[in-house]
């Protein structure tokens, strides 16, 4: 194989995120698929991963992270996603909106807005990048709405306002989902809802919507990343389909200055 072997230098460690993330499961699958038994995925959080990535790049050191796109890191840094000939990380996929059973009759206005919610990777990137550059999450979401009022009007057109009905959005504190959930929360507020956002582990997010403890989430990566959660629970909630269509993807991600192009290069 080509490229430098980074195993020893990296202590055979891939820098992961939270244990419940699909991208961590996919990295563990890659270790099997490519016979990388010396390697392990260190779990932490999305924020810890981006911090380690940032400091590695500041020091021009090697690092391998569990990456995904859309994500601001591709705007902020010169990165590459390692080739994955075994397809451990799956194909490009979509991000779906999922709501609890009964939402369509209990809160038809919210249901309609959530069903209408759809944007692009470029939109999501804009919100993420602004948050990364230091703007408060809610403010960054509001700025995007202000700049894209025509898009947002399309999500709310013809929907009557409500009078302070409470609605709970579940999410995981991944940068992508912090961006989308904040935007959706503000749009529901503009319709008169009293919106709460609650961040939790991925499995708890799916369970909360399945058992009705949360009203909705906009964070289901399908058909691949969250396949296991979805297969277990899809009969217990309503899948409203993609809010970001076919532009989401996972992969082992490294700084462009690293002398490596494929996951296969990690094998000694
Ligand atoms: N992510 C972001 C999630 C889905 C959204 C790619 C980190 C995951 O791996 O489960």
Coordinates of C-alpha atoms and ligand atoms in Angstrom, one line a residue, residues 17-18 20-26 46 49 66-71 73 93 95 124 172-177 202 205-206 219-221 225-226 229 248-251, ligand 1:
X17 CA -17.2 11.3 18.9
X18 CA -20.0 10.0 21.1
X20 CA -24.0 6.3 20.1
X21 CA -23.1 8.0 16.8
X22 CA -23.5 6.1 13.6
X23 CA -20.1 7.4 12.4
X24 CA -18.4 5.7 15.4
X25 CA -20.2 2.4 14.6
X26 CA -19.0 2.8 11.0
X46 CA -18.4 16.0 18.7
X49 CA -13.3 15.8 18.4
X66 CA -14.6 10.2 12.4
X67 CA -15.9 12.9 10.0
X68 CA -19.1 13.8 8.3
X69 CA -20.4 16.3 5.8
X70 CA -22.0 18.8 5.7
X71 CA -19.7 20.2 8.5
X73 CA -14.5 21.7 9.4
X93 CA -27.7 9.7 2.4
X95 CA -31.3 13.6 6.9
X124 CA -26.7 24.1 7.0
X172 CA -27.9 15.3 19.8
X173 CA -25.2 18.0 20.2
X174 CA -23.7 17.3 16.8
X175 CA -22.8 20.5 14.9
X176 CA -25.1 19.6 12.1
X177 CA -28.1 19.0 14.4
X202 CA -28.6 9.3 19.9
X205 CA -33.4 10.8 21.0
X206 CA -34.9 8.0 18.9
X219 CA -31.6 14.5 13.0
X220 CA -32.2 11.0 11.6
X221 CA -29.5 10.1 9.0
X225 CA -26.1 5.9 9.7
X226 CA -29.1 5.4 12.0
X229 CA -32.2 2.7 15.6
X248 CA -24.9 13.8 3.8
X249 CA -22.0 11.4 4.2
X250 CA -19.6 9.9 6.7
X251 CA -15.9 9.0 6.4
Ligands
LIG1 N1 -23.2 12.5 12.8 C1 -23.9 13.7 12.6 C2 -24.2 11.6 13.4 C3 -25.4 11.9 12.6 C4 -25.3 13.4 12.4 C5 -22.7 12.0 11.5 C6 -22.1 12.7 13.7 C7 -23.9 10.1 13.6 O1 -22.8 9.7 13.2 O2 -24.7 9.4 14.1

